[in-house]
XYZ file of C-alpha atoms in Angstrom:
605
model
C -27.692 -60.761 -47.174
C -29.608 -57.735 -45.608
C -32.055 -57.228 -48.707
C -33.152 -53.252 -49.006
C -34.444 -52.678 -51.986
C -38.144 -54.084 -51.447
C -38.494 -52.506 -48.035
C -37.589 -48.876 -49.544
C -39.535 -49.874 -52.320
C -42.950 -50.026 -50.108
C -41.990 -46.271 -49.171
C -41.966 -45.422 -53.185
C -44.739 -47.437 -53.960
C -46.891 -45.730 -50.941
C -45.836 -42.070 -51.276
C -44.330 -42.096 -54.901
C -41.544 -42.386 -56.868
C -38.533 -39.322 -55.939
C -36.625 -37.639 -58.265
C -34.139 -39.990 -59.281
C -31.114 -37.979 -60.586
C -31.157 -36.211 -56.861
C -28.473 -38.210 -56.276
C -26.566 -38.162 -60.174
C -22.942 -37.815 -59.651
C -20.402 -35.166 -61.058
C -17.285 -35.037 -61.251
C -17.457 -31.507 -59.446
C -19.286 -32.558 -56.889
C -16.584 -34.825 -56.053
C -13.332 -32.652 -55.876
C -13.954 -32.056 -52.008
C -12.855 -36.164 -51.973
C -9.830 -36.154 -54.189
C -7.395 -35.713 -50.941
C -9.146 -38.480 -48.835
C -9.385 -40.419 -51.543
C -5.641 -40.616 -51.975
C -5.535 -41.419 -48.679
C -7.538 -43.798 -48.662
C -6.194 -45.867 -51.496
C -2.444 -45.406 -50.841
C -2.764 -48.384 -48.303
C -3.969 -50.849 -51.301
C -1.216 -50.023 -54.251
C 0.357 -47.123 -56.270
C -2.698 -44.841 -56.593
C -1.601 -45.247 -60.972
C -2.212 -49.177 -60.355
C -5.804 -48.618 -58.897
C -8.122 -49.462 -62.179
C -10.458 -46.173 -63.190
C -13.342 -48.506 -62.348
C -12.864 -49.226 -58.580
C -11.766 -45.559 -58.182
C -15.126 -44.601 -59.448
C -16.603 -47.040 -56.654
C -14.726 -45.682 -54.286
C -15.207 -41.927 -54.823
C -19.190 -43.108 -55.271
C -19.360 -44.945 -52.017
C -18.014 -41.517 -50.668
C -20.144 -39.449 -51.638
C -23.421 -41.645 -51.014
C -22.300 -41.975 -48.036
C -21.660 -38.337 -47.382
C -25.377 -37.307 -48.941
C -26.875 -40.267 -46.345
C -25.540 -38.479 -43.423
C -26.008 -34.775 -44.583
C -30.066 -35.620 -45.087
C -30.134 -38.181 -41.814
C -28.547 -35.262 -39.788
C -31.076 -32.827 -41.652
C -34.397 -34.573 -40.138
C -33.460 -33.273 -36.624
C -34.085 -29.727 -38.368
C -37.670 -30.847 -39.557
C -40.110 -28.934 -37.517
C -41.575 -31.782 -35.244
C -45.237 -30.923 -35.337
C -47.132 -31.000 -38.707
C -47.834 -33.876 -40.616
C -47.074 -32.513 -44.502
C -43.612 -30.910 -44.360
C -41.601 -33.757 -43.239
C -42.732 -35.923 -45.687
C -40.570 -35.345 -48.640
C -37.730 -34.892 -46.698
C -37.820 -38.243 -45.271
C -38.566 -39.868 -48.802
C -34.942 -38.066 -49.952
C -33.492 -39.622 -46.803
C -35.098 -43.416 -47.719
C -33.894 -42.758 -51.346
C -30.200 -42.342 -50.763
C -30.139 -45.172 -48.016
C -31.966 -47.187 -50.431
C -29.037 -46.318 -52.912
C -25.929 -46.375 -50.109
C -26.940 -49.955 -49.038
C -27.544 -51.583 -52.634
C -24.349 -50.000 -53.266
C -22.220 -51.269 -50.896
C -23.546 -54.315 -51.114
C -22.637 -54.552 -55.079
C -19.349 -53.433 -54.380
C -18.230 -54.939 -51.229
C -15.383 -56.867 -52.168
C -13.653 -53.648 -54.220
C -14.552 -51.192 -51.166
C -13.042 -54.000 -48.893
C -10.101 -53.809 -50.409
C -9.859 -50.101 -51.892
C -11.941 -48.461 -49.307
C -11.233 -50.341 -46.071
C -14.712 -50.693 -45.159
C -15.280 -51.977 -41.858
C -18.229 -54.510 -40.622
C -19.119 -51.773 -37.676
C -19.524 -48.853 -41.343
C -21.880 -51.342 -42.742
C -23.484 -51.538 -39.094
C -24.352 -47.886 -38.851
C -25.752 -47.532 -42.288
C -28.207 -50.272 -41.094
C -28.795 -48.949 -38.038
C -29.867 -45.466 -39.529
C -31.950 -47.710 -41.658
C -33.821 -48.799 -38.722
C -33.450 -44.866 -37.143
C -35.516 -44.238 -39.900
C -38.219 -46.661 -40.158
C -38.786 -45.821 -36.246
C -39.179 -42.346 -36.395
C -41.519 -42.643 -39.699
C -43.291 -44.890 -37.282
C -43.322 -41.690 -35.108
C -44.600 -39.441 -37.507
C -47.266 -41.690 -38.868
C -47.927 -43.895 -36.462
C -48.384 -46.709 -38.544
C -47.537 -49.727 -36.592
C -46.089 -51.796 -39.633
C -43.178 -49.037 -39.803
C -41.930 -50.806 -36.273
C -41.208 -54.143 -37.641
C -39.853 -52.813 -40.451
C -37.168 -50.827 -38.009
C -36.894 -54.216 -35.993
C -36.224 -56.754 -38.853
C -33.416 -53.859 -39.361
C -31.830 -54.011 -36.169
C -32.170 -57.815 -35.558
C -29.902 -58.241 -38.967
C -27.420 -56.224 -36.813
C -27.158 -58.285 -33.818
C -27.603 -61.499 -36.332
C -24.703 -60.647 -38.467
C -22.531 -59.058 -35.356
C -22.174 -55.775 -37.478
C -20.381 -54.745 -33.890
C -18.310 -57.106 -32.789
C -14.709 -55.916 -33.424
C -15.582 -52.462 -32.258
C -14.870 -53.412 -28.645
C -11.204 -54.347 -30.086
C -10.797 -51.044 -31.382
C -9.435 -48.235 -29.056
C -11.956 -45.556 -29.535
C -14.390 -44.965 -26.754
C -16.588 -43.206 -29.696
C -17.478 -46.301 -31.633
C -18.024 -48.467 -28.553
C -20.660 -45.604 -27.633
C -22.320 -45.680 -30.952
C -22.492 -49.581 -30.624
C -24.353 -48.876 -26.818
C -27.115 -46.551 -28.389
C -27.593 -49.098 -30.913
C -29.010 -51.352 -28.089
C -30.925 -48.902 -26.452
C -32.725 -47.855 -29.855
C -33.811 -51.527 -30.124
C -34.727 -51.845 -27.028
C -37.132 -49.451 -27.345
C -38.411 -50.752 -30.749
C -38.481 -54.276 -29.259
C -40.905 -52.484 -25.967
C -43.090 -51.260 -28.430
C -44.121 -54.513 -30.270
C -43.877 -56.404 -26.856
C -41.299 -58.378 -27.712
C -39.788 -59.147 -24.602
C -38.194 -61.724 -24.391
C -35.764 -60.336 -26.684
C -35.585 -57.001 -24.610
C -34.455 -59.318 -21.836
C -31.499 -60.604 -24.009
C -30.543 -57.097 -25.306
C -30.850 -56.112 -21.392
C -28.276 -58.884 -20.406
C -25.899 -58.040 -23.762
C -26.092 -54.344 -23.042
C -25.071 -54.767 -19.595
C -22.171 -56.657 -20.669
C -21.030 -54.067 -22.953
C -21.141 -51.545 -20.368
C -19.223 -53.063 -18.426
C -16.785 -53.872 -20.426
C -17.215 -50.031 -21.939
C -16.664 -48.566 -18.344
C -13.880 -50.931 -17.519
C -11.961 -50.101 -20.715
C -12.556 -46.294 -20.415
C -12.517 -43.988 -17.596
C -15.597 -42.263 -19.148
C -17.621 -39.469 -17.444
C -20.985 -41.233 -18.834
C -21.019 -44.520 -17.191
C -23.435 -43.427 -14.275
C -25.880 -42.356 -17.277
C -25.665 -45.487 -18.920
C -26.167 -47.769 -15.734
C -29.242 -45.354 -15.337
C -30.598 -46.616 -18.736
C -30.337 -50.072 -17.320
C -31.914 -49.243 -14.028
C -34.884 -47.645 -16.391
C -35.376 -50.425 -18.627
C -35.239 -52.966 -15.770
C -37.854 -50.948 -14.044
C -39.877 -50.786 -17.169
C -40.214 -54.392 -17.825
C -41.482 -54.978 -14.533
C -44.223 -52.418 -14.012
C -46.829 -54.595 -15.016
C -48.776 -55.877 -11.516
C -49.771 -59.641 -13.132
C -47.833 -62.334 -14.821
C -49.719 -64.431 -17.376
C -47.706 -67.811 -17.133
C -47.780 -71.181 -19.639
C -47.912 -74.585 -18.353
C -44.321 -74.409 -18.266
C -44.123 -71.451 -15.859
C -42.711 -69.179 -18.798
C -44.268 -65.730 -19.213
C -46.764 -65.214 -21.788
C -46.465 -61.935 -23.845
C -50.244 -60.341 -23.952
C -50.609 -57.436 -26.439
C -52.826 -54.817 -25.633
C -53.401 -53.232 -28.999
C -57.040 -52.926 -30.760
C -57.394 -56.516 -32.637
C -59.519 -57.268 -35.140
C -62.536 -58.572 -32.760
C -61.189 -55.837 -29.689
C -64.089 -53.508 -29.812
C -67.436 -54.636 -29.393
C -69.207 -53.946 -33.048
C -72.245 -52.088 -33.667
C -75.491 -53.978 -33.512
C -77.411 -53.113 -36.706
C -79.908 -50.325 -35.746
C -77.428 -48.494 -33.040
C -77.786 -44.969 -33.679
C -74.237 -43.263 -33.061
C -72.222 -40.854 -34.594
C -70.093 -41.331 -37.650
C -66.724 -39.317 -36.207
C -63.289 -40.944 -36.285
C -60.274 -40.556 -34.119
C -57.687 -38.667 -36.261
C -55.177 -36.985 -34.145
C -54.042 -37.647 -30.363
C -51.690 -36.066 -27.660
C -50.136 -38.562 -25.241
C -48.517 -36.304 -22.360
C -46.565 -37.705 -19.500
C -45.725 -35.649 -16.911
C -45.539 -37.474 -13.732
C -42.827 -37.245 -10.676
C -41.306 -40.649 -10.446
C -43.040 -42.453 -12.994
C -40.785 -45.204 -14.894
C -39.463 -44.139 -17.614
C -37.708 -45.260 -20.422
C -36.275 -43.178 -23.284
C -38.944 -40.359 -22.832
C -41.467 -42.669 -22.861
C -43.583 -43.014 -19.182
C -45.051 -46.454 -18.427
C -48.994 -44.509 -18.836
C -48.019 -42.954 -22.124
C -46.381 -46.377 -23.041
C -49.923 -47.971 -22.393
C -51.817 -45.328 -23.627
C -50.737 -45.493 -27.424
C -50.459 -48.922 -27.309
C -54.536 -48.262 -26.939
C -54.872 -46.195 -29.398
C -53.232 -48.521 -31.934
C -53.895 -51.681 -34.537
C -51.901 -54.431 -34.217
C -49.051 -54.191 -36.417
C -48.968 -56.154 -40.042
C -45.723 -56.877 -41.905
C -45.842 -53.815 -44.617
C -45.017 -56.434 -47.341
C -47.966 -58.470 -46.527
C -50.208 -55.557 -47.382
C -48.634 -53.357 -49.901
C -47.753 -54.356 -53.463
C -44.376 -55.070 -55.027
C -42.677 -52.171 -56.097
C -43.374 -50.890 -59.685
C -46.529 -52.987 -59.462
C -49.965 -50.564 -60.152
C -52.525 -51.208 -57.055
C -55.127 -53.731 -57.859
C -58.641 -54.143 -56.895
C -58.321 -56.453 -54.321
C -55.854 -54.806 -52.517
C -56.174 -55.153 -48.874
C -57.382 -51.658 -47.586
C -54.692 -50.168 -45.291
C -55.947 -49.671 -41.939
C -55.367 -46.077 -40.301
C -54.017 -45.699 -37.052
C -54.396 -41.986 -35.247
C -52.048 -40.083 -35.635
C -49.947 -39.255 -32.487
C -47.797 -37.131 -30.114
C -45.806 -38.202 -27.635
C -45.182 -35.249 -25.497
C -43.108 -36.438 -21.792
C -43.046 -33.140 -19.588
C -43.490 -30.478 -22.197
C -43.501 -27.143 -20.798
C -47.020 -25.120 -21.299
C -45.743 -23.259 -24.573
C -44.746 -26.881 -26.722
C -47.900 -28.251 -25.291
C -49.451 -25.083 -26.993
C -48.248 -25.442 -30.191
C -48.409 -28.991 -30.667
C -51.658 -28.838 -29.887
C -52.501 -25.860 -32.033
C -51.032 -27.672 -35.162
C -53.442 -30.819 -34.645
C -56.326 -28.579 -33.695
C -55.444 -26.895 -37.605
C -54.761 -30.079 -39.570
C -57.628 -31.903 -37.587
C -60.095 -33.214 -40.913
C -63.803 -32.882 -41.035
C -65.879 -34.901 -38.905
C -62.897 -36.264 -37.171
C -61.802 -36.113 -33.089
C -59.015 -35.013 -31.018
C -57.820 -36.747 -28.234
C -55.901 -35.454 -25.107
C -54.604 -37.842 -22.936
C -52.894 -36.099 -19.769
C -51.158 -38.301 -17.445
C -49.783 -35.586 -15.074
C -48.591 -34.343 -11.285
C -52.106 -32.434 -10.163
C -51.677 -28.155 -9.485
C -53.907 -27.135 -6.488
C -55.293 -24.146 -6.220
C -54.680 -22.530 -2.401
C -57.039 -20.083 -0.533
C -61.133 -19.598 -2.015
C -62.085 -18.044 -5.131
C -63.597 -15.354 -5.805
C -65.247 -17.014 -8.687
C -65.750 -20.426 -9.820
C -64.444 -20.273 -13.488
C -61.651 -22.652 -15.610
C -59.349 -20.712 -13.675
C -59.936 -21.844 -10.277
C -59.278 -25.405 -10.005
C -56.145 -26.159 -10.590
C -55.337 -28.240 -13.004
C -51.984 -30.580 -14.181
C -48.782 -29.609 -14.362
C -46.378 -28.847 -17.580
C -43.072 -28.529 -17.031
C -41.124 -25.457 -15.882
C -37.804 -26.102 -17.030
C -36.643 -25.925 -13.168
C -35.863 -28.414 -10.793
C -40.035 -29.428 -9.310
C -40.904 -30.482 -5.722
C -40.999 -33.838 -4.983
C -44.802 -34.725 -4.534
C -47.652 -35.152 -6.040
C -49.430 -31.410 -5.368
C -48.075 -28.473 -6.348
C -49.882 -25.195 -4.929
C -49.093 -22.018 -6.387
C -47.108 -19.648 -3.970
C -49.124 -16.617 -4.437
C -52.900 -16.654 -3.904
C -53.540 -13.784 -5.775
C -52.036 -15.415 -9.258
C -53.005 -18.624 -10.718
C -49.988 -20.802 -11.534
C -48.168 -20.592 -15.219
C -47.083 -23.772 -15.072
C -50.509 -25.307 -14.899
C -52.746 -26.718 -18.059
C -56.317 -25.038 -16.873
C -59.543 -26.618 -18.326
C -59.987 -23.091 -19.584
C -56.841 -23.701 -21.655
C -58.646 -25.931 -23.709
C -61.729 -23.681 -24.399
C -60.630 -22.638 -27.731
C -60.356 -26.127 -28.644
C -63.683 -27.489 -27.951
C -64.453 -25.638 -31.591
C -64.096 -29.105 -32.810
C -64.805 -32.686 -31.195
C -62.570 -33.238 -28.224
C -62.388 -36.233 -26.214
C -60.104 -35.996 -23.133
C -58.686 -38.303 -20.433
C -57.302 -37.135 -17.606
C -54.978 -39.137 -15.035
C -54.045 -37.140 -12.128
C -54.611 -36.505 -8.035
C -56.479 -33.292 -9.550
C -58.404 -34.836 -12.469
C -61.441 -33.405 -10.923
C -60.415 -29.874 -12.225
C -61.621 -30.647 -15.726
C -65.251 -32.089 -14.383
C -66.039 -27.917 -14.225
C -65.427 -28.246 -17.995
C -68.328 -25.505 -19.866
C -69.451 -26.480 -23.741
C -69.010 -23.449 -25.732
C -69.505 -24.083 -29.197
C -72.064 -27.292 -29.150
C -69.500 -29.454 -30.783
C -69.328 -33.188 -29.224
C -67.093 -33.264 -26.296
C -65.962 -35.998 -23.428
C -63.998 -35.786 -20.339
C -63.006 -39.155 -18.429
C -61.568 -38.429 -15.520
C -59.416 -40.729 -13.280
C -59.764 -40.882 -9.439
C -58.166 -38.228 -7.422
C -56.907 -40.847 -4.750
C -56.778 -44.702 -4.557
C -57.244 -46.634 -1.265
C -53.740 -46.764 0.746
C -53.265 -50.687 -0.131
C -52.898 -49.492 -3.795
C -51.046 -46.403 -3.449
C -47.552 -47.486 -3.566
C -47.868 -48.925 -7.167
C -48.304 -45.437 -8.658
C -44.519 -45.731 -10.098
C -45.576 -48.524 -12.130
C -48.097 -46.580 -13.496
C -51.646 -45.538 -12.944
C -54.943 -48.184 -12.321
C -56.721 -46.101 -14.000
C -54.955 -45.767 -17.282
C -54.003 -49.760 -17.094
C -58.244 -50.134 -16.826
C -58.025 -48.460 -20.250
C -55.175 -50.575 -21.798
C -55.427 -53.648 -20.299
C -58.845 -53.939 -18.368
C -58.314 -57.639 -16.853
C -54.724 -57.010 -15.913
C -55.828 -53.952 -13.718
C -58.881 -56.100 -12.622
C -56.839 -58.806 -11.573
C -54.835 -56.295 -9.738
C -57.295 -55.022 -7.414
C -58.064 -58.400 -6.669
C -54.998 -59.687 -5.474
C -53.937 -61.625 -8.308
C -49.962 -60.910 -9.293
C -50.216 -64.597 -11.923
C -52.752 -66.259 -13.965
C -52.502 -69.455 -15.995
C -52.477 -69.066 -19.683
C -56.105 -71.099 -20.058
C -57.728 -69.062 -17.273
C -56.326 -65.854 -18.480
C -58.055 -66.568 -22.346
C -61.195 -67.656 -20.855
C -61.791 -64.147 -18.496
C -60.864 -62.169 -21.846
C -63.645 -64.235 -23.417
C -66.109 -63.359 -20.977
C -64.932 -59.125 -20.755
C -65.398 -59.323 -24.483
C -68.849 -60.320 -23.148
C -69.501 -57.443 -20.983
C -67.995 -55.289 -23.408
C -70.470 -55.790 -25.531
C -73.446 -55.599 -23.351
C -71.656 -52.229 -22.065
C -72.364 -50.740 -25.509
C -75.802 -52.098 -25.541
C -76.096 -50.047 -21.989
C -74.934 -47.034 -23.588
C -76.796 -47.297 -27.102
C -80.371 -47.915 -25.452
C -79.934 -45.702 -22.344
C -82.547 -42.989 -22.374
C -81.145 -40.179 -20.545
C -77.354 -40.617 -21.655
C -75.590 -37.208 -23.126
C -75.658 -37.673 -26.690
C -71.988 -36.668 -26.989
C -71.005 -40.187 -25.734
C -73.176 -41.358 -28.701
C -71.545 -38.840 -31.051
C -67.890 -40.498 -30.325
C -69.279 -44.317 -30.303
C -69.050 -44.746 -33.649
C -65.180 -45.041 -33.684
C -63.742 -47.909 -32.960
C -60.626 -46.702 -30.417
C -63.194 -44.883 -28.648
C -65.919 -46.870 -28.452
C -63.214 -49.253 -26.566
C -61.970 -46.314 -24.318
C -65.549 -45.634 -23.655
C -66.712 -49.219 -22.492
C -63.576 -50.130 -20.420
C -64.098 -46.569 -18.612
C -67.578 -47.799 -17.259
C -66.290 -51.268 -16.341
C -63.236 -49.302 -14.524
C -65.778 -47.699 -12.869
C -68.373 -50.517 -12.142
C -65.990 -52.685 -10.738
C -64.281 -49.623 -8.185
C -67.645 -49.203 -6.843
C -68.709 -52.421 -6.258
C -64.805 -52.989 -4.554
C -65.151 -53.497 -0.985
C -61.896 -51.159 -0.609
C -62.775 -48.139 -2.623
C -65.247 -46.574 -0.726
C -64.508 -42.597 -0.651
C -66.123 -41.195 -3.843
C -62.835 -39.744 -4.417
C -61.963 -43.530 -5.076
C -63.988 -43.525 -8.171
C -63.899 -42.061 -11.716
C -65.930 -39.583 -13.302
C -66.762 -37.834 -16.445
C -67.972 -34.467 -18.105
C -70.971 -34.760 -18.921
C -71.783 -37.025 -15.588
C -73.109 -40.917 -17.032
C -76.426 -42.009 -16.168
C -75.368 -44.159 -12.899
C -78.516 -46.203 -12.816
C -78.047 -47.326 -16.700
C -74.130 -47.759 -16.697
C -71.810 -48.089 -13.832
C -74.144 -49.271 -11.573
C -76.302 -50.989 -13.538
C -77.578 -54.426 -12.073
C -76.986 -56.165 -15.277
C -73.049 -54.982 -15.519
C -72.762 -55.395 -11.370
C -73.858 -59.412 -12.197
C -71.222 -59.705 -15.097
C -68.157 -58.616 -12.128
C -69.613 -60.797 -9.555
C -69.477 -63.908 -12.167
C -66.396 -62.669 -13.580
C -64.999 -62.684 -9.750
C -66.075 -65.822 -9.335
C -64.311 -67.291 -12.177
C -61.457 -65.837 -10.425
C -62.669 -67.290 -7.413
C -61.981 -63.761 -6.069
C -66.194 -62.867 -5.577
C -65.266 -61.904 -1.926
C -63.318 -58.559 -2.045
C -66.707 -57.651 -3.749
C -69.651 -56.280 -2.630
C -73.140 -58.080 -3.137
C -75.526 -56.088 -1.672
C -76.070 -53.858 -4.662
C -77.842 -56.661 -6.719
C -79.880 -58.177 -3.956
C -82.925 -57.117 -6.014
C -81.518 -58.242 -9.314
């Protein structure tokens, strides 16, 4: 059996215990079912033969049932930035599930027969369930929340919760039982869990087949897009890691335990921590898949632990926390914006700007279409370059510029660097991926507080350019730095061994990155200032290898071809440093791919 009451019983034991007679039942509050319940029961007897017992199940069931789906409809209300007000809210909504499914599960023989329930009723309380776990993943962004919502929807598929709803003759259910797969999909993307994506790919576009040949439906065309999206999604990656056996090895790209190079004792760096991130996508033609672009996609995935089982690291329920409790380990929190218009931009960024905690950073990752200014400037202020775009709520040229029609008027639908001015009151680290990244290298410190700006290149050489639906180099550099490295080599496969022995050796260079940055003399002591975190301190050393290994490419030669930052890097100490330039070269030839590389730069070396 599906066992619930441990897994709502981490929820209580991390957040509290709720109010337990929320959910006491009255005989008043149960008059609204008196006429259903009649109808329900007539089918099994007399309603005078029906023992007072079962119809107390029955009228029970109904109304736990009823509460589950007035609070699970409730959470859409929940304002969706904000990290306090939603929490007691959802622990209601955990508490009656927790109840519903015990229930049912107690009484399943007497609701069988008194109730009628249905294998596809107990299927959509667990797939709520899972609803639930994934969008407190959402709200926290704690990692372990995701395989709580997948153990959830595997027991689905496992127990074929849906099976006879395809011999039923309502379009509605079969519907229900097609979202179902899409919402695990989407879990299963998110722990990279593919293989079993594949499956639910195949299964899913059986159903919808048989859906569509069953109904004359208006939605099928949507639903064959989902496919189409998901197909496309699983394939944007540019390099196969393969076994011995020619199967496909499933790399993870989150921060493990030895990801970041550590801290050699002595480094002077700052003691800020990542606490709060936006992730916006607004690209034209990216691939997409359920509001989630392939950069945003491998963005968080970089900005986040590798996920533990929540039972592994929480107590039992009931059970006070002991000493040697393993310490949880904090994930930034996270939104996951795709194509907000400039106002939701605004305010989600306005509420992490006000519950952002001392000494802590916020991140801003833009992954946008790039807004050209047209005509010369009076003026060279945050106003005048362009910037990337948010989204209009109109129908938007196909391209990748868009220039404002009037010269006189900036364009609304633009972010500006001078949009962000008010923010850089507090630590602000910002990526931007776009053709017009270069707007935000005009960036002016205010206030004195630490800020960063890494800044993708504003065009790639043509041989590369027609990969920019699978998503950006430069934001794969950040989230998987020998995958986009074996990329602009050439390399679509790797063996298994070969692949683990490279990683070895960029864990290398990672390290003597940091030591570049640590002991460089004439570095901006804002990069220092963010070092000390771990997620940055990552971000920060793959940027420079991005970079050293563009300019030493024998393709990228326009300096538009290259990254840069606000405030500029030391070129002499980092990205061209001799030392790192060596590291490529012998990294290349590992590869055996040293010749699409230049060598001249380390002649003196």
């Amino acid at each position: 059996m599906l066992i619930m009451g441990s897994d709502f019983g981490i929820i209580q034991a991390r957040y509290g215990t709720l109010d337990s007679n929320i959910l006491s039942v009255t005989v008043s509050s149960l008059q609204w079912t008196e006429f259903a319940l009649k109808e329900i029961m007539s089918s099994g007897g007399a309603e005078d033969d029906i023992p007072q017992g079962e119809r107390k199940t029955v009228t029970d069931f109904c109304y736990l049932l009823d509460k589950s789906k007035q609070l699970f409809n409730g959470l859409r209300d929940l304002p969706q930035y904000g990290q306090k007000q939603w929490q007691s809210y959802f622990g209601r909504t955990f508490d009656v599930y927790t109840k519903l499914w015990k229930f049912q599960q107690q009484h399943r023989q007497v609701l069988d027969n008194r109730y009628g329930l249905k294998r596809w009723q107990i299927g959509e309380i667990a797939s709520k369930i899972g609803q639930l776990y994934y969008h407190y993943y959402l709200r926290t962004s704690e990692t372990s929340y995701l395989n709580e919502a997948f153990s959830f929807y595997s027991a689905i598929r496992q127990r074929s919760y849906y099976s006879q709803v395809n011999k039923e003759d309502r379009p509605e259910l079969v519907v229900k039982k097609l979202r179902y797969y899409a919402r695990f999909i989407v879990v299963c993307l998110l722990l990279n869990k593919m293989d079993v994506v594949k499956d639910l790919v195949k299964e899913l576009s059986d159903e919808i087949e048989d859906y569509t040949h069953r109904f004359n439906t208006e939605d099928q065309v949507e639903w064959n897009l989902v496919l189409q999206e998901v197909a496309a999604f699983i394939e944007a990656d540019p390099v196969m890691v393969l076994n011995d056996d020619n199967t496909i090895v499933i790399t993870s790209n989150r921060l493990a335990e030895t990801g970041a190079p550590l801290l050699e004792q002595g480094m002077i760096v700052g003691q800020l921590s990542l606490a709060d991130a936006l992730i916006i996508g607004n690209c034209n033609n990216q691939v997409k898949f359920s509001e989630l672009t392939v950069d945003m996609f491998r963005m968080l995935q970089a900005l986040e632990r590798e996920p533990m089982n929540l039972a592994s690291q929480m107590n039992k329920p009931g059970m006070q926390e002991s000493a040697d409790k393993p310490t949880r380990r904090e994930n930034p929190h996270k939104y996951l914006l795709y194509k907000p218009t400039f106002s939701q931009l605004y305010t989600f960024l306005a509420a992490s700007f006000k519950e952002l905690p001392a000494n802590s950073v916020l991140l801003i990752y833009l992954s946008a279409t790039g807004v050209f200014p047209t005509g010369r400037a009076d003026s060279e202020g945050p106003y005048d370059f362009g910037g990337v775009l948010t989204n209009s709520n109109r129908d938007i040229i196909n391209g990748d510029a868009i220039h404002k029609r009037n010269q006189s008027h900036k364009e609304m639908h633009c972010l500006h660097p001078g949009d962000l001015y008010p923010f850089t009151r507090k630590p602000l680290f910002i990526i931007v991926d776009s053709s017009n990244s270069v707007a935000y290298k005009n960036f002016t410190n205010l206030f004195g507080q630490p800020l960063v700006c890494l800044l993708s290149p504003t065009a790639y050489p043509k041989a590369l350019q027609d990969q920019s639906q699978r998503g950006s180099l430069f934001t794969l550099f950040l989230n998987n730095p020998l995958m986009a490295f074996l990329f602009v080599s050439g390399l679509s496969s790797m063996r298994r061994g070969l692949w683990e022995k490279c990683q070895e050796y960029l864990r290398k260079i990672n390290r003597d990155i940091a030591q570049l940055l640590t002991h460089s003399r004439s570095i901006d002591q804002a990069f220092l200032q963010f070092f000390g975190d771990e997620f940055l301190r990552l971000l920060l050393t793959r940027f420079i290898f991005c970079s050293a290994t563009m300019r030493m490419h024998k393709i990228f030669r326009e300096t538009r071809n290259y990254p840069e930052s606000y405030p500029q890097l030391p070129r002499d100490e980092t990205v061209e440093n001799p030392h790192l330039q060596k590291h490529i070269l012998e990294l290349a030839s590992i590869l055996d791919v040293r010749n699409v590389f230049l060598e001249s730069t380390i002649d003196d070396y």
